[in-house]
Amino acid sequence: MLTGLAIRNIVLIEALDLTFERGLTVLTGETGAGKSILLDALGLALGMRADSGLVRAGTDQASVTASFEPAAAGSALAALLAENEIDQEPGGPLLIRRTLKADGGSRAFLNDQPCSAALLRDVGALLVEIHGQHDERGLLNPRGHMDLLDAFGGLDTGAVRAAHAAWQDAGTRLAAARDALENAAKERDYLAHAVDELTKFAPEPGEEEALAAERATMQKGARLTEDLAALDAALGGSEGALSKLRQAARRLDRIAPEHELLASALAAFDRAVIEAAEAEDQLARASEALSVDPARLDAIETRLFDLRALARKHQVAADDLAALAEQMSAQLARIDAGEAGLLDLEGELASTRAAYEAAAQALSDARRAAAARLDKAMADELAPLKLDAARFRTDVEPLPEGQWRASGKDRVEYMISTNPGAPFAPLTKIASGGELSRFILALKVALAAQGSAGTMIFDEIDRGVGGAVAGAIGERLARLAGGAQVVVVTHSPQVAARGAEHLLIAKSSQGTITRTGVHPLDEAERREEIARMLSGAAITDEARAQADRLLEGV
């Protein structure tokens, strides 16, 4: 809700500070007093185009500050402020400030934090609706008609949105599966060849290290063969060292009893024979271990070369070849099973589409029922507003399949026919200025202010009407003000009499300086102003009496 408006140096307004209350506030004044300036100033604060012509002559800069009640927690406004990192003091007002220089430059602020004019417009759209004869936003914008109808009918679109999300998800997954299958199928021949090659080769983790170690051992044995043969010849055989040691030991054994030193020498020889025999055995075993089978060495080297070549070909470590073979085999299996998987996904897509269509059709039926109720409510409102020849219709038309969306498969637009037999068309196409304003009011009342901002402003909605029609307009504005803040610029005494607060806009001159001011009226002043509106410049007792009757009748 708008709580305050401070204007500095806007056209004829030098300095003006206004406060606003809930309910219906009426602004009156003679033609040319500056009522439009007030709305232009508020529009500037709400992000409308900055026109340097608004800056008061003789000044360098103009400014407008509008204060609003704080954004409610969880509201769209609170989310917008948080998204743009605009701090909001708990319980404090929301302040919008716009400055405009005479050279055309402007700056915008939200809670004293700089912001763009675009953000100001987005915030302003959530705070205030300004309805005038040339306004093409709000209720006149077909993009919002569906949401307003849903709110009017109390329709829950959650089931349709959930069904649409499930349908779109199934379609996305099916498309991804088809792409994956198509891409995989292109590689099938390569995969089949690679799997066959790896399967036949049968690589094993750790095989490279084992082959390399065995090859190194055999290569070492080849280098030691000559030395081992020489050692075997020196130690073994009938002429070898071990044979000679045994011969010497046997001869010594015959003479050892002759002297104790000979016995000691025999013991040493026995030990030498044992050690030499053990050495001969170790040499034999080493020769066996280091023996080289040329065919085996060639096979090892071939296997190792092929193993490393496969690893380089597939750009993996040799130890990962076995896992790669399993991975490729699984990929081939998925390709082979892909068609069956696609059938499952196609079935899921069909079922989710059917669920969406059923939910969307139920919503469409509910919308048509709500549209019929809205059309009837509008018919009840049009006649008192001197629009009894006009007809209102809510079109709920099916969209082509390609345009189905989370909100359903309907297009909703409000249409009117202003004369009997005339074709229906959008509001902005055929309604005149005065008719358009009254259609807006009727629609606002019929919708019970669904989707309204906290503050609604109507600019001369009663132009060109009077008497009972003006009274009907005033009654409906007051009804709207029961659930929101309504501000109306009016020339009609019947509308002015409905106001809970009455502001008089007046122009005064002092020498060559002209100023516009706004004055809150008390009960007596209000009676005089309504009497002026009834009779003109010369206020008569009869006009005062009529003003009293209007004020007493509300």
Coordinates of C-alpha atoms in Angstrom, one line a residue:
M1 CA 0.0 0.0 0.0
L2 CA 1.2 3.5 -0.8
T3 CA 1.7 5.4 2.4
G4 CA 3.5 8.6 1.3
L5 CA 4.6 10.6 -1.7
A6 CA 7.1 13.4 -1.6
I7 CA 7.5 15.5 -4.8
R8 CA 10.1 18.1 -5.4
N9 CA 10.2 20.4 -8.5
I10 CA 7.9 18.5 -10.8
V11 CA 6.4 20.9 -13.4
L12 CA 4.1 23.2 -11.2
I13 CA 4.8 21.3 -8.0
E14 CA 7.6 23.0 -6.0
A15 CA 7.4 20.9 -2.9
L16 CA 4.6 18.5 -1.8
D17 CA 4.4 15.9 0.9
L18 CA 1.3 13.6 0.9
T19 CA 0.2 10.7 3.1
F20 CA -2.3 8.1 2.1
E21 CA -4.6 5.7 4.0
R22 CA -6.3 2.5 3.1
G23 CA -9.7 2.7 1.5
L24 CA -10.9 5.1 -1.3
T25 CA -9.0 8.3 -1.7
V26 CA -10.5 10.9 -4.2
L27 CA -8.5 13.6 -5.9
T28 CA -10.5 16.5 -7.3
G29 CA -9.8 20.0 -8.7
E30 CA -10.6 22.3 -11.5
T31 CA -9.5 21.4 -15.0
G32 CA -5.8 22.3 -15.4
A33 CA -5.1 22.3 -11.7
G34 CA -2.4 19.7 -12.1
K35 CA -4.1 16.3 -11.3
S36 CA -2.2 14.7 -14.2
I37 CA 1.1 16.1 -12.8
L38 CA 0.6 14.2 -9.6
L39 CA 0.1 10.9 -11.5
D40 CA 3.1 11.7 -13.7
A41 CA 5.2 12.2 -10.6
L42 CA 4.1 8.9 -9.2
G43 CA 4.7 7.2 -12.6
L44 CA 8.2 8.6 -12.6
A45 CA 8.8 6.9 -9.2
L46 CA 7.4 3.7 -10.5
G47 CA 10.0 3.5 -13.4
M48 CA 8.2 5.2 -16.2
R49 CA 10.1 7.1 -18.9
A50 CA 12.1 10.0 -17.5
D51 CA 11.1 13.1 -19.4
S52 CA 13.2 16.1 -18.7
G53 CA 10.1 18.3 -19.4
L54 CA 8.9 17.2 -15.9
V55 CA 11.7 19.3 -14.2
R56 CA 10.3 22.5 -12.9
A57 CA 11.4 25.5 -14.9
G58 CA 14.4 27.3 -13.3
T59 CA 15.6 24.2 -11.3
D60 CA 18.3 21.7 -12.1
Q61 CA 16.8 18.6 -10.6
A62 CA 13.5 17.1 -9.7
S63 CA 12.8 14.1 -7.4
V64 CA 10.0 11.9 -6.3
T65 CA 10.0 9.6 -3.2
A66 CA 7.2 7.1 -2.7
S67 CA 6.9 5.0 0.5
F68 CA 5.1 1.7 0.7
E69 CA 4.3 -0.8 3.4
P70 CA 7.1 -3.4 3.7
A71 CA 7.0 -6.4 1.3
A72 CA 5.2 -9.3 2.9
A73 CA 7.4 -12.4 3.6
G74 CA 7.1 -14.9 0.8
S75 CA 5.5 -12.5 -1.6
A76 CA 6.5 -12.0 -5.2
L77 CA 7.7 -8.5 -4.2
A78 CA 9.9 -9.9 -1.4
A79 CA 11.4 -12.5 -3.8
L80 CA 12.1 -9.8 -6.4
L81 CA 13.9 -7.6 -3.8
A82 CA 15.9 -10.5 -2.5
E83 CA 16.9 -11.7 -6.0
N84 CA 18.3 -8.2 -6.7
E85 CA 20.0 -8.0 -3.3
I86 CA 17.8 -5.0 -2.1
D87 CA 18.0 -4.9 1.6
Q88 CA 14.7 -4.5 3.5
E89 CA 14.7 -3.4 7.1
P90 CA 12.3 -5.7 9.0
G91 CA 9.1 -3.7 9.6
G92 CA 10.5 -0.7 7.8
P93 CA 8.9 1.0 4.7
L94 CA 9.8 0.2 1.2
L95 CA 11.2 3.5 -0.2
I96 CA 11.4 4.2 -4.0
R97 CA 13.2 7.4 -5.1
R98 CA 13.8 8.7 -8.5
T99 CA 15.8 11.8 -9.4
L100 CA 15.6 13.6 -12.8
K101 CA 18.0 16.3 -14.1
A102 CA 17.0 19.1 -16.4
D103 CA 19.5 17.6 -19.0
G104 CA 17.5 14.3 -19.0
G105 CA 19.7 12.2 -16.7
S106 CA 18.0 10.2 -14.1
R107 CA 18.8 7.9 -11.1
A108 CA 16.7 5.3 -9.3
F109 CA 16.9 4.0 -5.8
L110 CA 15.2 1.2 -3.8
N111 CA 15.7 1.6 0.0
D112 CA 18.5 4.1 -0.8
Q113 CA 20.3 1.5 -2.9
P114 CA 20.9 2.3 -6.6
C115 CA 19.0 0.3 -9.1
S116 CA 18.0 0.3 -12.7
A117 CA 14.8 1.9 -14.1
A118 CA 13.8 -1.6 -15.3
L119 CA 13.9 -3.0 -11.8
L120 CA 11.9 0.0 -10.6
R121 CA 9.3 -0.8 -13.2
D122 CA 9.1 -4.5 -12.1
V123 CA 8.8 -3.5 -8.5
G124 CA 6.3 -0.7 -9.4
A125 CA 4.1 -3.2 -11.3
L126 CA 3.7 -5.3 -8.1
L127 CA 2.9 -2.3 -6.0
V128 CA 0.6 -0.1 -8.1
E129 CA -1.9 -0.5 -10.9
I130 CA -2.6 2.8 -12.8
H131 CA -5.8 2.5 -14.9
G132 CA -6.4 5.3 -17.3
Q133 CA -8.1 5.8 -20.7
H134 CA -4.9 4.9 -22.6
D135 CA -3.5 2.3 -20.3
E136 CA -2.6 -0.9 -22.1
R137 CA -1.2 -2.9 -19.1
G138 CA -2.7 -4.9 -16.4
L139 CA -6.2 -6.2 -17.2
L140 CA -5.9 -5.2 -20.9
N141 CA -2.8 -7.5 -21.4
P142 CA -4.0 -10.9 -22.6
R143 CA -1.0 -12.6 -21.1
G144 CA -2.5 -12.1 -17.7
H145 CA -6.1 -13.1 -18.5
M146 CA -5.6 -16.8 -17.9
D147 CA -4.2 -16.3 -14.4
L148 CA -7.0 -13.9 -13.5
L149 CA -9.6 -16.4 -14.7
D150 CA -7.9 -19.2 -12.7
A151 CA -7.9 -17.1 -9.6
F152 CA -11.5 -16.1 -10.2
G153 CA -12.6 -19.7 -10.5
G154 CA -10.4 -20.9 -7.6
L155 CA -8.7 -23.3 -10.0
D156 CA -5.7 -25.3 -9.0
T157 CA -3.2 -25.7 -11.9
G158 CA -0.8 -27.8 -9.8
A159 CA -1.8 -31.2 -11.3
V160 CA -1.5 -29.9 -14.8
R161 CA 1.9 -28.4 -14.1
A162 CA 3.1 -31.6 -12.5
A163 CA 1.8 -33.7 -15.4
H164 CA 3.4 -31.4 -17.9
A165 CA 6.8 -31.6 -16.1
A166 CA 6.5 -35.5 -16.1
W167 CA 5.6 -35.5 -19.8
Q168 CA 8.5 -33.1 -20.7
D169 CA 10.9 -35.2 -18.6
A170 CA 9.9 -38.4 -20.3
G171 CA 10.4 -36.7 -23.7
T172 CA 13.8 -35.4 -22.8
R173 CA 14.9 -38.8 -21.6
L174 CA 13.6 -40.5 -24.7
A175 CA 15.4 -38.0 -27.0
A176 CA 18.6 -38.4 -25.0
A177 CA 18.3 -42.2 -25.3
R178 CA 17.7 -42.0 -29.0
D179 CA 20.7 -39.7 -29.5
A180 CA 22.9 -42.0 -27.4
L181 CA 21.7 -45.1 -29.3
E182 CA 22.3 -43.4 -32.6
N183 CA 25.8 -42.3 -31.6
A184 CA 26.6 -45.7 -30.1
A185 CA 25.3 -47.5 -33.2
K186 CA 27.8 -45.5 -35.3
E187 CA 30.6 -47.0 -33.3
R188 CA 29.2 -50.5 -33.2
D189 CA 31.6 -52.0 -35.8
Y190 CA 34.6 -50.5 -34.0
L191 CA 33.3 -51.7 -30.7
A192 CA 32.7 -55.2 -32.0
H193 CA 36.2 -55.4 -33.5
A194 CA 37.8 -54.0 -30.4
V195 CA 35.9 -56.4 -28.1
D196 CA 36.8 -59.4 -30.3
E197 CA 40.5 -58.4 -30.3
L198 CA 40.6 -57.9 -26.6
T199 CA 38.7 -61.0 -25.8
K200 CA 41.0 -63.1 -27.9
F201 CA 44.1 -61.5 -26.4
A202 CA 42.6 -61.9 -22.9
P203 CA 44.8 -59.4 -21.0
E204 CA 44.9 -59.7 -17.3
P205 CA 45.7 -57.1 -14.6
G206 CA 49.4 -57.3 -13.5
E207 CA 50.3 -59.3 -16.7
E208 CA 52.7 -56.7 -18.0
E209 CA 54.7 -56.6 -14.8
A210 CA 54.9 -60.4 -14.7
L211 CA 56.0 -60.8 -18.3
A212 CA 58.6 -58.0 -17.9
A213 CA 60.0 -59.7 -14.8
E214 CA 60.2 -63.1 -16.5
R215 CA 61.8 -61.7 -19.6
A216 CA 64.4 -59.9 -17.5
T217 CA 65.3 -63.1 -15.7
M218 CA 65.7 -65.0 -18.9
Q219 CA 67.8 -62.2 -20.4
K220 CA 70.0 -62.4 -17.3
G221 CA 70.4 -66.1 -17.6
A222 CA 71.5 -65.8 -21.2
R223 CA 74.3 -63.4 -20.0
L224 CA 75.4 -65.9 -17.2
T225 CA 75.3 -69.2 -19.2
E226 CA 79.1 -69.2 -20.1
D227 CA 80.2 -68.4 -16.5
L228 CA 77.9 -71.1 -15.1
A229 CA 79.2 -73.7 -17.6
A230 CA 82.8 -72.8 -16.6
L231 CA 82.0 -73.1 -12.9
D232 CA 80.3 -76.4 -13.5
A233 CA 83.4 -77.7 -15.4
A234 CA 85.8 -76.4 -12.7
L235 CA 83.8 -77.9 -9.8
G236 CA 82.2 -81.0 -11.2
G237 CA 83.2 -84.0 -13.4
S238 CA 86.1 -86.5 -12.8
E239 CA 88.6 -83.8 -13.1
G240 CA 86.8 -81.2 -11.2
A241 CA 87.7 -79.7 -7.8
L242 CA 85.0 -81.6 -5.9
S243 CA 86.3 -85.0 -7.3
K244 CA 89.9 -84.1 -6.4
L245 CA 88.8 -83.0 -2.9
R246 CA 87.1 -86.4 -2.4
Q247 CA 90.2 -88.3 -3.7
A248 CA 92.4 -86.3 -1.3
A249 CA 90.0 -87.0 1.6
R250 CA 90.0 -90.7 0.9
R251 CA 93.8 -90.9 0.9
L252 CA 94.1 -88.7 4.0
D253 CA 91.6 -91.0 5.7
R254 CA 94.0 -93.9 5.4
I255 CA 96.9 -92.0 7.1
A256 CA 95.0 -89.8 9.5
P257 CA 95.5 -92.2 12.5
E258 CA 99.2 -91.6 12.2
H259 CA 99.2 -88.1 13.6
E260 CA 96.7 -85.8 15.2
L261 CA 97.3 -83.0 12.7
L262 CA 96.4 -85.4 9.9
A263 CA 93.2 -86.2 11.7
S264 CA 92.4 -82.4 12.0
A265 CA 93.3 -82.0 8.3
L266 CA 90.9 -84.8 7.4
A267 CA 88.1 -83.1 9.3
A268 CA 88.7 -79.9 7.3
F269 CA 88.7 -81.8 4.1
D270 CA 85.4 -83.4 5.0
R271 CA 83.9 -80.0 5.6
A272 CA 85.3 -78.7 2.3
V273 CA 83.8 -81.7 0.5
I274 CA 80.4 -81.0 2.1
E275 CA 80.5 -77.2 1.3
A276 CA 81.7 -77.9 -2.3
A277 CA 78.9 -80.4 -2.8
E278 CA 76.4 -77.9 -1.6
A279 CA 77.9 -75.2 -3.9
E280 CA 77.7 -77.7 -6.8
D281 CA 74.0 -78.2 -6.0
Q282 CA 73.3 -74.4 -5.8
L283 CA 75.1 -73.9 -9.1
A284 CA 72.9 -76.6 -10.7
R285 CA 69.8 -75.1 -9.4
A286 CA 70.9 -71.6 -10.5
S287 CA 71.6 -73.0 -14.0
E288 CA 68.2 -74.5 -14.1
A289 CA 66.5 -71.3 -13.0
L290 CA 68.5 -69.2 -15.4
S291 CA 68.2 -71.6 -18.2
V292 CA 67.1 -69.9 -21.4
D293 CA 64.4 -71.4 -23.7
P294 CA 64.7 -69.3 -26.9
A295 CA 61.2 -70.1 -27.9
R296 CA 59.8 -69.1 -24.5
L297 CA 61.8 -65.9 -24.5
D298 CA 60.5 -65.0 -28.0
A299 CA 56.9 -65.8 -26.9
I300 CA 57.2 -63.6 -23.8
E301 CA 58.7 -60.7 -25.8
T302 CA 55.9 -61.0 -28.4
R303 CA 53.2 -61.1 -25.8
L304 CA 54.7 -58.1 -24.0
F305 CA 55.0 -56.1 -27.2
D306 CA 51.4 -56.8 -28.2
L307 CA 50.1 -56.0 -24.8
R308 CA 51.8 -52.6 -24.7
A309 CA 50.7 -51.9 -28.3
L310 CA 47.1 -52.6 -27.4
A311 CA 47.4 -50.3 -24.4
R312 CA 48.8 -47.5 -26.6
K313 CA 46.0 -48.1 -29.2
H314 CA 43.3 -47.7 -26.6
Q315 CA 45.1 -45.0 -24.7
V316 CA 44.9 -46.8 -21.4
A317 CA 47.4 -48.5 -19.0
A318 CA 48.1 -52.2 -19.8
D319 CA 46.5 -53.2 -16.5
D320 CA 43.3 -51.4 -17.6
L321 CA 42.8 -53.4 -20.8
A322 CA 40.7 -56.1 -19.1
A323 CA 38.4 -53.5 -17.6
L324 CA 38.2 -51.7 -21.0
A325 CA 37.1 -55.0 -22.6
E326 CA 34.3 -55.3 -20.0
Q327 CA 33.2 -51.7 -20.6
M328 CA 33.1 -52.1 -24.3
S329 CA 31.2 -55.4 -24.0
A330 CA 28.7 -53.6 -21.8
Q331 CA 28.3 -50.8 -24.3
L332 CA 27.7 -53.3 -27.1
A333 CA 25.1 -55.0 -24.9
R334 CA 23.4 -51.6 -24.4
I335 CA 23.3 -51.1 -28.1
D336 CA 21.8 -54.5 -28.6
A337 CA 19.3 -53.8 -25.8
G338 CA 18.7 -50.2 -26.9
E339 CA 15.6 -50.9 -29.0
A340 CA 13.9 -52.5 -26.0
G341 CA 14.8 -49.6 -23.8
L342 CA 13.5 -47.2 -26.4
L343 CA 10.2 -49.0 -26.4
D344 CA 9.9 -48.6 -22.6
L345 CA 10.7 -44.9 -22.8
E346 CA 8.2 -44.4 -25.7
G347 CA 5.6 -46.1 -23.6
E348 CA 6.4 -43.8 -20.6
L349 CA 6.1 -40.8 -22.9
A350 CA 2.7 -41.9 -24.2
S351 CA 1.4 -42.5 -20.7
T352 CA 2.7 -39.2 -19.3
R353 CA 1.2 -37.4 -22.3
A354 CA -2.1 -39.0 -21.8
A355 CA -2.0 -38.0 -18.1
Y356 CA -1.2 -34.4 -19.1
E357 CA -4.0 -34.3 -21.7
A358 CA -6.5 -35.6 -19.1
A359 CA -5.4 -33.1 -16.5
A360 CA -5.3 -30.3 -19.0
Q361 CA -8.8 -31.2 -20.4
A362 CA -10.2 -31.2 -16.9
L363 CA -8.7 -27.8 -16.3
S364 CA -10.0 -26.5 -19.6
D365 CA -13.5 -27.7 -18.7
A366 CA -13.2 -25.9 -15.3
R367 CA -12.0 -22.8 -17.1
R368 CA -14.9 -22.7 -19.4
A369 CA -17.3 -23.1 -16.4
A370 CA -15.4 -20.3 -14.6
A371 CA -15.6 -18.2 -17.8
A372 CA -19.4 -18.6 -17.9
R373 CA -19.6 -17.4 -14.3
L374 CA -17.3 -14.4 -15.0
D375 CA -19.3 -13.5 -18.1
K376 CA -22.5 -13.5 -16.0
A377 CA -20.8 -11.4 -13.3
M378 CA -19.7 -8.9 -16.0
A379 CA -23.2 -8.8 -17.5
D380 CA -24.5 -7.8 -14.1
E381 CA -21.9 -5.0 -13.8
L382 CA -22.1 -3.5 -17.3
A383 CA -25.7 -2.2 -17.3
P384 CA -25.4 0.1 -14.2
L385 CA -22.2 1.5 -15.9
K386 CA -24.2 2.6 -19.0
L387 CA -22.7 -0.3 -21.0
D388 CA -26.0 -2.3 -21.2
A389 CA -25.6 -2.6 -25.0
A390 CA -22.2 -4.1 -24.6
R391 CA -21.5 -7.8 -24.2
F392 CA -18.5 -9.4 -22.5
R393 CA -17.1 -12.8 -23.3
T394 CA -14.2 -14.8 -22.0
D395 CA -12.7 -16.8 -24.8
V396 CA -11.1 -20.1 -23.8
E397 CA -9.7 -21.5 -27.0
P398 CA -7.5 -24.7 -27.4
L399 CA -3.9 -24.2 -28.4
P400 CA -2.1 -26.2 -31.1
E401 CA -0.2 -29.1 -29.6
G402 CA 3.1 -27.4 -30.2
Q403 CA 2.0 -24.6 -27.8
W404 CA 0.8 -26.7 -24.9
R405 CA 2.5 -25.6 -21.7
A406 CA 2.6 -26.1 -18.0
S407 CA -0.5 -23.8 -17.5
G408 CA -2.6 -26.0 -19.8
K409 CA -3.5 -26.1 -23.4
D410 CA -5.8 -23.1 -23.5
R411 CA -5.6 -19.5 -24.7
V412 CA -7.7 -17.1 -22.6
E413 CA -8.6 -13.6 -23.7
Y414 CA -11.3 -11.2 -22.6
M415 CA -13.4 -9.9 -25.6
I416 CA -16.2 -7.4 -25.9
S417 CA -18.9 -6.3 -28.4
T418 CA -20.0 -2.8 -27.8
N419 CA -23.2 -2.8 -29.9
P420 CA -25.8 -5.5 -30.7
G421 CA -24.7 -7.5 -33.7
A422 CA -21.1 -6.2 -33.6
P423 CA -18.4 -8.8 -33.6
F424 CA -16.4 -9.5 -30.5
A425 CA -12.9 -8.2 -30.3
P426 CA -10.2 -7.5 -27.7
L427 CA -11.0 -4.6 -25.3
T428 CA -8.3 -2.3 -26.7
K429 CA -9.5 -2.7 -30.3
I430 CA -13.0 -1.4 -30.1
A431 CA -13.7 0.3 -26.7
S432 CA -13.6 4.1 -26.6
G433 CA -11.6 5.8 -23.8
G434 CA -14.6 6.3 -21.4
E435 CA -16.0 2.8 -22.2
L436 CA -12.6 1.2 -21.7
S437 CA -12.2 2.7 -18.2
R438 CA -15.6 1.5 -17.2
F439 CA -14.9 -2.0 -18.6
I440 CA -11.8 -2.1 -16.5
L441 CA -13.7 -1.1 -13.4
A442 CA -16.4 -3.7 -14.1
L443 CA -13.8 -6.3 -14.7
K444 CA -12.0 -5.4 -11.5
V445 CA -15.3 -5.7 -9.5
A446 CA -16.3 -8.9 -11.2
L447 CA -12.9 -10.5 -10.5
A448 CA -13.1 -9.3 -6.9
A449 CA -9.7 -7.7 -7.2
Q450 CA -8.0 -11.0 -8.1
G451 CA -4.4 -10.4 -9.1
S452 CA -4.5 -6.7 -8.0
A453 CA -1.6 -4.8 -6.7
G454 CA -1.9 -3.3 -3.2
T455 CA -2.7 0.1 -4.7
M456 CA -5.1 0.8 -7.6
I457 CA -5.3 4.2 -9.3
F458 CA -8.1 5.2 -11.6
D459 CA -7.6 8.3 -13.7
E460 CA -10.8 10.0 -14.7
I461 CA -12.7 6.8 -15.0
D462 CA -16.0 8.8 -14.9
R463 CA -15.2 11.0 -17.8
G464 CA -18.3 11.7 -19.9
V465 CA -20.9 10.2 -17.5
G466 CA -22.9 11.5 -14.7
G467 CA -26.0 10.9 -12.6
A468 CA -26.8 7.3 -11.9
V469 CA -23.8 6.0 -13.9
A470 CA -21.4 8.1 -11.9
G471 CA -23.1 6.9 -8.8
A472 CA -22.6 3.3 -9.9
I473 CA -18.9 4.0 -10.6
G474 CA -18.5 5.5 -7.1
E475 CA -20.3 2.5 -5.5
R476 CA -18.0 0.1 -7.3
L477 CA -14.8 2.0 -6.5
A478 CA -15.8 2.0 -2.8
R479 CA -16.5 -1.7 -3.0
L480 CA -13.0 -2.3 -4.5
A481 CA -11.5 -0.1 -1.7
G482 CA -12.9 -2.5 0.8
G483 CA -10.1 -4.9 0.0
A484 CA -7.4 -2.7 -1.4
Q485 CA -6.2 0.9 -1.5
V486 CA -7.9 2.8 -4.3
V487 CA -7.0 6.3 -5.5
V488 CA -9.2 8.0 -8.1
V489 CA -8.9 11.2 -10.0
T490 CA -12.5 12.3 -10.6
H491 CA -14.7 15.2 -11.9
S492 CA -17.8 13.5 -10.6
P493 CA -19.4 14.6 -7.3
Q494 CA -21.1 11.2 -7.0
V495 CA -17.7 9.5 -7.0
A496 CA -16.1 12.2 -4.8
A497 CA -18.8 11.6 -2.2
R498 CA -17.7 8.0 -1.8
G499 CA -14.2 8.8 -0.8
A500 CA -12.9 8.0 2.7
E501 CA -10.2 10.7 2.1
H502 CA -10.6 13.7 -0.1
L503 CA -7.6 15.6 -1.6
L504 CA -8.1 18.9 -3.4
I505 CA -5.6 19.8 -6.1
A506 CA -5.4 23.5 -6.8
K507 CA -3.2 25.9 -8.7
S508 CA -2.1 29.3 -7.3
S509 CA -0.1 32.2 -8.8
Q510 CA 2.1 34.7 -7.1
G511 CA 3.4 37.2 -9.6
T512 CA 4.9 35.2 -12.5
I513 CA 5.3 32.0 -10.4
T514 CA 2.5 29.4 -10.6
R515 CA 2.4 26.5 -8.2
T516 CA 0.2 23.4 -7.8
G517 CA -0.7 22.2 -4.3
V518 CA -2.7 19.5 -2.7
H519 CA -4.9 20.1 0.3
P520 CA -6.6 17.4 2.4
L521 CA -10.2 18.5 3.0
D522 CA -12.1 18.3 6.3
E523 CA -15.8 17.6 6.3
A524 CA -16.9 21.2 5.8
E525 CA -14.3 21.8 3.0
R526 CA -15.3 18.6 1.4
R527 CA -19.0 19.7 1.3
E528 CA -18.0 22.9 -0.4
E529 CA -15.8 21.1 -3.0
I530 CA -18.6 18.7 -3.9
A531 CA -21.0 21.6 -4.1
R532 CA -18.6 23.3 -6.5
M533 CA -18.4 20.2 -8.6
L534 CA -22.2 20.2 -8.7
S535 CA -22.8 23.9 -9.6
G536 CA -19.6 25.3 -11.0
A537 CA -17.8 28.5 -9.9
A538 CA -20.8 30.0 -8.1
I539 CA -21.7 27.7 -5.2
T540 CA -25.4 27.8 -4.4
D541 CA -27.3 26.7 -1.4
E542 CA -29.1 24.2 -3.5
A543 CA -25.7 22.8 -4.5
R544 CA -24.7 22.6 -0.9
A545 CA -27.9 20.8 0.0
Q546 CA -27.3 18.3 -2.9
A547 CA -23.8 17.8 -1.6
D548 CA -25.2 17.0 1.8
R549 CA -27.5 14.5 0.3
L550 CA -24.7 12.8 -1.6
L551 CA -22.5 12.6 1.5
E552 CA -25.4 11.3 3.6
G553 CA -26.3 8.7 1.1
V554 CA -23.0 6.9 1.1

